[in-house]
CSV table of C-alpha atoms in Angstrom, one decimal:
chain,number,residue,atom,x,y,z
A,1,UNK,CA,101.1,147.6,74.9
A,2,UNK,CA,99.8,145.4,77.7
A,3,UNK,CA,96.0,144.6,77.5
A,4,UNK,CA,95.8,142.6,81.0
A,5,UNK,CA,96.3,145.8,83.3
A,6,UNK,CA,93.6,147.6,81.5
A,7,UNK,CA,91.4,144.8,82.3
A,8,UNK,CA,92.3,144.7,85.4
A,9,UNK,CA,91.6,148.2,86.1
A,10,UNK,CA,88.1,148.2,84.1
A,11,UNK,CA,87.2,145.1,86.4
A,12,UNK,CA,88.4,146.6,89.5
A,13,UNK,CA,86.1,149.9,88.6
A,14,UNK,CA,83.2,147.2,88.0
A,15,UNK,CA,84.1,146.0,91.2
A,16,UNK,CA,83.6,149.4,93.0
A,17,UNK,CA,80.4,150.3,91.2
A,18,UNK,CA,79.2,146.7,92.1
A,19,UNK,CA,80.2,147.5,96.0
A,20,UNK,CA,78.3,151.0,95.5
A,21,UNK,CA,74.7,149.0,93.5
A,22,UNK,CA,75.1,147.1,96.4
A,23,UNK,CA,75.5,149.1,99.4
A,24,UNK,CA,72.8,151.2,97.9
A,25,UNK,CA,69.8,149.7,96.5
A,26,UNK,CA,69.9,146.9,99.2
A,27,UNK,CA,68.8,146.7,102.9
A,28,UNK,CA,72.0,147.4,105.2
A,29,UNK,CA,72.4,144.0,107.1
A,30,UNK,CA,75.2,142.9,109.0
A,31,UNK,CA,75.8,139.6,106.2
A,32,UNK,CA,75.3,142.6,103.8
A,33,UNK,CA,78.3,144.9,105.0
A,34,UNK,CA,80.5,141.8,105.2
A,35,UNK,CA,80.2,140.2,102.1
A,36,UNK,CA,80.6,144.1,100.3
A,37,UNK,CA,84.0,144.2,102.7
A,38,UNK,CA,85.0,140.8,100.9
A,39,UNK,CA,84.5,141.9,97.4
A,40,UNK,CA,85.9,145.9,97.9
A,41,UNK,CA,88.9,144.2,99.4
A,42,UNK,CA,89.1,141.8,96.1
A,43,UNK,CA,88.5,144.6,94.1
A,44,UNK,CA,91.7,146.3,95.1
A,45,UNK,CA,94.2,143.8,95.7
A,46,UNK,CA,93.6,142.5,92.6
A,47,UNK,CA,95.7,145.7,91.3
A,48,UNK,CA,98.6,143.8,92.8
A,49,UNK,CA,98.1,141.8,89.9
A,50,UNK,CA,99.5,144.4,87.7
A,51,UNK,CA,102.6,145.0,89.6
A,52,UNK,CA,103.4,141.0,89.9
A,53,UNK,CA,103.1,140.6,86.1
A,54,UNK,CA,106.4,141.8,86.0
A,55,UNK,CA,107.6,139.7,88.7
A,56,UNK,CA,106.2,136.3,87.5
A,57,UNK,CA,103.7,136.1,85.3
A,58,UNK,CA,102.3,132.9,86.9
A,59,UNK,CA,101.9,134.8,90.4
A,60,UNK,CA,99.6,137.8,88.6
A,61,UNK,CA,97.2,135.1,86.9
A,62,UNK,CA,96.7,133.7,90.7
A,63,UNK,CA,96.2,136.9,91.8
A,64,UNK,CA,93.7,137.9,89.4
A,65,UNK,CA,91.8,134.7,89.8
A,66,UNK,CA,91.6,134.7,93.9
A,67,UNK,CA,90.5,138.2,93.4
A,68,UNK,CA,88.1,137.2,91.1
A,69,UNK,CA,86.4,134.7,92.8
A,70,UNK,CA,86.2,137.3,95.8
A,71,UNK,CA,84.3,139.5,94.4
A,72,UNK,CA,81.9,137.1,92.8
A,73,UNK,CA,81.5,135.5,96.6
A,74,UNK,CA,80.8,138.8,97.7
A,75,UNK,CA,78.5,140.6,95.4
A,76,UNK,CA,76.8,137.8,93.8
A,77,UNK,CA,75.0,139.1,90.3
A,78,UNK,CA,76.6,142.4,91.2
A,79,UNK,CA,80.0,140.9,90.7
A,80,UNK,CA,79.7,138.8,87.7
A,81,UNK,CA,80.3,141.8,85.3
A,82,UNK,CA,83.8,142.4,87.6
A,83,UNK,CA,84.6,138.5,87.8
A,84,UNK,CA,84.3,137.9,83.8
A,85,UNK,CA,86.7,140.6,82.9
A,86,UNK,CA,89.2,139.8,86.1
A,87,UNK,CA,89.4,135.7,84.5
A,88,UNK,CA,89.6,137.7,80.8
A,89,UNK,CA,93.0,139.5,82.3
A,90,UNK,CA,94.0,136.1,83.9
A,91,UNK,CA,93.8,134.3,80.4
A,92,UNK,CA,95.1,137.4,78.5
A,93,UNK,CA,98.7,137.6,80.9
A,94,UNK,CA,99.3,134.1,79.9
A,95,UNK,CA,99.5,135.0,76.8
A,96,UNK,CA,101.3,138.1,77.5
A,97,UNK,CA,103.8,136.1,79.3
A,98,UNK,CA,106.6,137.3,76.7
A,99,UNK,CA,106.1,141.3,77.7
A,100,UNK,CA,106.5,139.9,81.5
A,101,UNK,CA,110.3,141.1,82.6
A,102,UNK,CA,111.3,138.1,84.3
A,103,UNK,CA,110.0,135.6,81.8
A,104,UNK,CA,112.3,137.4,79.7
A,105,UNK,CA,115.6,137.8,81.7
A,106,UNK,CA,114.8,133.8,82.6
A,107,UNK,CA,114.4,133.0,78.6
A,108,UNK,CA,118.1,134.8,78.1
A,109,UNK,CA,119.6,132.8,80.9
A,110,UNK,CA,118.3,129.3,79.2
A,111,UNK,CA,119.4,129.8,75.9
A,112,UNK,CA,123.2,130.8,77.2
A,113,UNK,CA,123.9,128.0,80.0
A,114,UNK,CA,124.7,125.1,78.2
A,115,UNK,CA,127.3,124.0,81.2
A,116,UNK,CA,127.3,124.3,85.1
A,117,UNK,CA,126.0,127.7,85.9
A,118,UNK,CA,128.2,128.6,88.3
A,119,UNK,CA,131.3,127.7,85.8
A,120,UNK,CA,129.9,130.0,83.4
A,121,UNK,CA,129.5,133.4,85.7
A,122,UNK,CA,133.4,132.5,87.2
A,123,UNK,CA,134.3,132.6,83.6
A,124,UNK,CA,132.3,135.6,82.0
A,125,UNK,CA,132.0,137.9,85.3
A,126,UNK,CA,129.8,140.3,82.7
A,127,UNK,CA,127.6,137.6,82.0
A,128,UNK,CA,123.7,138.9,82.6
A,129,UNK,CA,122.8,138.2,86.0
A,130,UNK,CA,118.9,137.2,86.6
A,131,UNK,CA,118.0,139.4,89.1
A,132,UNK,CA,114.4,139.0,90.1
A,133,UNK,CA,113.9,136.1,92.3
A,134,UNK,CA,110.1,135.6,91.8
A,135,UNK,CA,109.3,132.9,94.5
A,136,UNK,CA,109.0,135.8,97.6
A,137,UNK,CA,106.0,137.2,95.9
A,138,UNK,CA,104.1,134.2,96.2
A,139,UNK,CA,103.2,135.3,99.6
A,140,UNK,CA,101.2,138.1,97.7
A,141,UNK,CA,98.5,135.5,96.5
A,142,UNK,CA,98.8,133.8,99.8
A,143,UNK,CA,98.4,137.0,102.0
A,144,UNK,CA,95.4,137.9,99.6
A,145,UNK,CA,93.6,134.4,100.4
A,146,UNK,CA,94.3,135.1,104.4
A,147,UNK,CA,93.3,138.7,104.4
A,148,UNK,CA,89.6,137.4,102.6
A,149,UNK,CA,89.2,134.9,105.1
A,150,UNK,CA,89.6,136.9,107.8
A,151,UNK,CA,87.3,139.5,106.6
A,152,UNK,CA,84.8,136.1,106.4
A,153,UNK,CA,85.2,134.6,109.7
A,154,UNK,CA,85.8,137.8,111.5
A,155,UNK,CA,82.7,139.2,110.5
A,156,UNK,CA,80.8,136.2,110.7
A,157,UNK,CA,81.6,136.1,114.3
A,158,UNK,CA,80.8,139.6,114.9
A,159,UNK,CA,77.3,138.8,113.5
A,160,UNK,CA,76.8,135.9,115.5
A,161,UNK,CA,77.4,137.7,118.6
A,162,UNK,CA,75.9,141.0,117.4
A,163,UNK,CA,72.4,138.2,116.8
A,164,UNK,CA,73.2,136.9,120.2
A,165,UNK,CA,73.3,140.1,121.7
A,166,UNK,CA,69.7,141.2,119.8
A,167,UNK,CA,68.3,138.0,120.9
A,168,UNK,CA,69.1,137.9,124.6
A,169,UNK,CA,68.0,141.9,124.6
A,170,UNK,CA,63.9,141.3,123.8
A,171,UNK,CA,61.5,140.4,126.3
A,172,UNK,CA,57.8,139.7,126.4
A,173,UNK,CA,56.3,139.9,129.8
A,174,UNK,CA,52.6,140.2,131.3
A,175,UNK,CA,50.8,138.0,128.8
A,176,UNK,CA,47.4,137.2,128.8
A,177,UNK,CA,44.4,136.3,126.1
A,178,UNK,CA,40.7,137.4,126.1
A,179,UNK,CA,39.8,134.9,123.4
A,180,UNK,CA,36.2,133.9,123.6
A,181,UNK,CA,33.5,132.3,121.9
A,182,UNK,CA,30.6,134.3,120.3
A,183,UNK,CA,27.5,133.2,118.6
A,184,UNK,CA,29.5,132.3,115.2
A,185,UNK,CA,32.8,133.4,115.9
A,186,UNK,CA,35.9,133.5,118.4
A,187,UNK,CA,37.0,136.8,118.9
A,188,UNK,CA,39.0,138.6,121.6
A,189,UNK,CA,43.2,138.4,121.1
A,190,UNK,CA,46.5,138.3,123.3
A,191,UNK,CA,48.4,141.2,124.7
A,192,UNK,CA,51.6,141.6,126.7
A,193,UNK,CA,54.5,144.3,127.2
A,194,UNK,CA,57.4,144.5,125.0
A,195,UNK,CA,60.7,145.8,126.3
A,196,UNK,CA,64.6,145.4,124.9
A,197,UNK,CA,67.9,146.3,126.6
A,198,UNK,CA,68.9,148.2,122.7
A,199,UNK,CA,67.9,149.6,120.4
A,200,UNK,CA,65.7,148.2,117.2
A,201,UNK,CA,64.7,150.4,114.1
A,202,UNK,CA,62.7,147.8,111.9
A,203,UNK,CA,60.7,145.4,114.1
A,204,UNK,CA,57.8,143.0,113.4
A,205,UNK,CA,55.5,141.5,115.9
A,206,UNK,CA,53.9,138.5,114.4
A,207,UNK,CA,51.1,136.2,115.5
A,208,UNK,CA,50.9,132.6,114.4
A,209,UNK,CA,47.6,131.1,115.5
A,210,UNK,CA,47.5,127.2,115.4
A,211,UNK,CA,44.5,124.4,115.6
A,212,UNK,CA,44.7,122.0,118.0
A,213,UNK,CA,45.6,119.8,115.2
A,214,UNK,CA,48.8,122.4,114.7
A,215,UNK,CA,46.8,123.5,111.5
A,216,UNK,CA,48.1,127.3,110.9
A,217,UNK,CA,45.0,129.1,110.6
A,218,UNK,CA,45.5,132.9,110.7
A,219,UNK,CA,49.1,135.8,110.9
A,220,UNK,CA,48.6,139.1,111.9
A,221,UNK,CA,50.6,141.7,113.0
A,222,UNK,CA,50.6,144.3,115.7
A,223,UNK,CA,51.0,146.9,113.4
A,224,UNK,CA,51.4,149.8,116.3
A,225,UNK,CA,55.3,148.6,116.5
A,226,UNK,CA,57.9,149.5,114.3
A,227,UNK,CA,61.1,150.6,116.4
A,228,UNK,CA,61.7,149.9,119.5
A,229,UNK,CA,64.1,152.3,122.5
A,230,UNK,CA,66.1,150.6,124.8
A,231,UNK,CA,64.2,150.4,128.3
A,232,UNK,CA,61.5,151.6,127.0
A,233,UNK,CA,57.8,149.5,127.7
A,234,UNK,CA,55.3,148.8,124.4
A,235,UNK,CA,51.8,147.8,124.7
A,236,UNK,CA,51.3,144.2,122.4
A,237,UNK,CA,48.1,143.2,120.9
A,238,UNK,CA,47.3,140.6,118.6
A,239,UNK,CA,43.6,140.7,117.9
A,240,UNK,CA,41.8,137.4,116.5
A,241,UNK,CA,38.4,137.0,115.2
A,242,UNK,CA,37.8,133.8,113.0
A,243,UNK,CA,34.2,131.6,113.0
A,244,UNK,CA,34.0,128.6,115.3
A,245,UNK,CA,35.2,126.3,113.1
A,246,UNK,CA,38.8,127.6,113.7
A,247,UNK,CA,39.1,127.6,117.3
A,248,UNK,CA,42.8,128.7,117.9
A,249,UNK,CA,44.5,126.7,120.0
A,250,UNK,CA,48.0,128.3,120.4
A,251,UNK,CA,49.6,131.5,119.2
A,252,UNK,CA,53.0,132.3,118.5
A,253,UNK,CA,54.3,135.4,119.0
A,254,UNK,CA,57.8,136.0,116.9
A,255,UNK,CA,59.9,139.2,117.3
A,256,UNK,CA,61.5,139.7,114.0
A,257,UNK,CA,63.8,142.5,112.9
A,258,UNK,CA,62.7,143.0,109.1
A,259,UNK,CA,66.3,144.1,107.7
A,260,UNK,CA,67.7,140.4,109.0
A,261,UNK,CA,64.5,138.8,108.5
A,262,UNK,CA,65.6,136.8,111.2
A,263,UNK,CA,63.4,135.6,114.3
A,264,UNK,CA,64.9,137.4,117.6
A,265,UNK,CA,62.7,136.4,119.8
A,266,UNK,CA,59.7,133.5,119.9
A,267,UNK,CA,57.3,132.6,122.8
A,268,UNK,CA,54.0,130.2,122.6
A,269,UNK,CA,50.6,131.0,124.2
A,270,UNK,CA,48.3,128.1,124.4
A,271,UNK,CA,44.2,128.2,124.7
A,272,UNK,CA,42.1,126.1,126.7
């Protein structure tokens, strides 16, 4: 019995389940649904592992390995489970290699041709023939190693233009501040119209009030948006009420969608 296609199989199931933890108890980001495309894709190509163990021995252990590695890349903690049992099957076909078909049609052909082996076959025309030419299914690993990378820089391109796109989609218009000084505090805040060309489900509108040393002294939030329509117009206010001895003098306003965690959109007010 062959112990390094169970393995396989158990860590390709580990794989999966680590795809489905993923996808599942984590935030669905764009980097996110990539790098679980990466390591689903490793997960099943490694199977080709199985079948190339008769083919070459050598070729299945670099399968297993790539494969490996992709899923690790991929899922992070949720692919170490899957990784340490695909580099177990890698070790274990090594030393398997005897079960492996070709290794053993290649050890009969050594141990008979002594001479030229061309001579040989002329003379004994029912001498075993080696049939299995191993080196076409190199391309295996090699398409494996392609296929991964161009899940990676496919995707990574279609997130840089999908951010692109989100950036270039928000707008802040029709600023203006009310900030004022009262007996022992400046109160008041800034307001201004939101509007997008798309759609946004999880937004944050953050204020960043500076000093005029460029001390940061207060963050709120304009709790009243969440999710933005396309087209449609939303009411912003920042509201600011800190004693005199933190006189704002700047606020940023930052346009954040909360699954990326990544700043869409940024714009400074200044205070005289």
């Amino acid at each position: 019995m062959k112990i390094n296609p169970i393995l396989a199989v158990i860590a390709c199931i580990l794989g999966l389940g680590g795809v489905f933890v993923a996808f599942s108890s984590s935030v669905l980001t764009s980097d996110l649904v990539i790098n679980i495309s990466i390591a689903l894709l490793s997960s099943i190509l490694a199977l080709a592992g199985i079948l190339l163990f008769e083919k070459d021995y050598k070729i299945s252990i670099v399968q297993y390995v790539i494969c490996a590695f992709g899923v690790l890349l991929g899922l992070l903690v949720y692919g170490i489970p899957s990784f340490v049992l695909f580099i177990i099957a890698a070790a274990i076909t090594f030393f398997e290699k005897e079960k492996s078909q070709n290794y053993t049609e290649k050890n009969i052909l050594d141990a008979h041709f002594f001479g030229d082996e061309s001579e040989i076959r002329e003379r004994y025309n029912n001498f075993p023939k080696n049939t299995t030419n191993s080196t076409i299914y190199w391309i295996i690993p090699l398409i494996t190693i392609i296929l991964l990378l161009l899940v990676g820089v496919v995707g990574g391109l279609i997130y840089d233009n999908d951010l692109e796109s989100k950036m270039d989609a928000i707008e802040i218009s029709n600023l203006s501040s009310d900030i004022k000084r009262s007996y022992q505090n400046y109160t008041g805040g800034v307001h201004g119209v939101l509007s997008s060309d798309r759609d946004f489900d999880n937004i944050q509108i953050k204020g960043k009030w500076y000093s005029a040393n460029g001390t940061l002294i207060e963050e709120n939030y304009d709790l009243n948006i969440t999710s933005i329509k396309q087209s449609q117009k939303y009411p912003i206010n920042l509201p600011y009420d800190k004693p005199t001895s933190e006189k704002p003098a700047k606020i940023e306003i930052e346009v954040t969608e909360s699954d990326e965690n990544m700043v869409l959109y940024s714009r400074n007010v200044t205070f005289n």
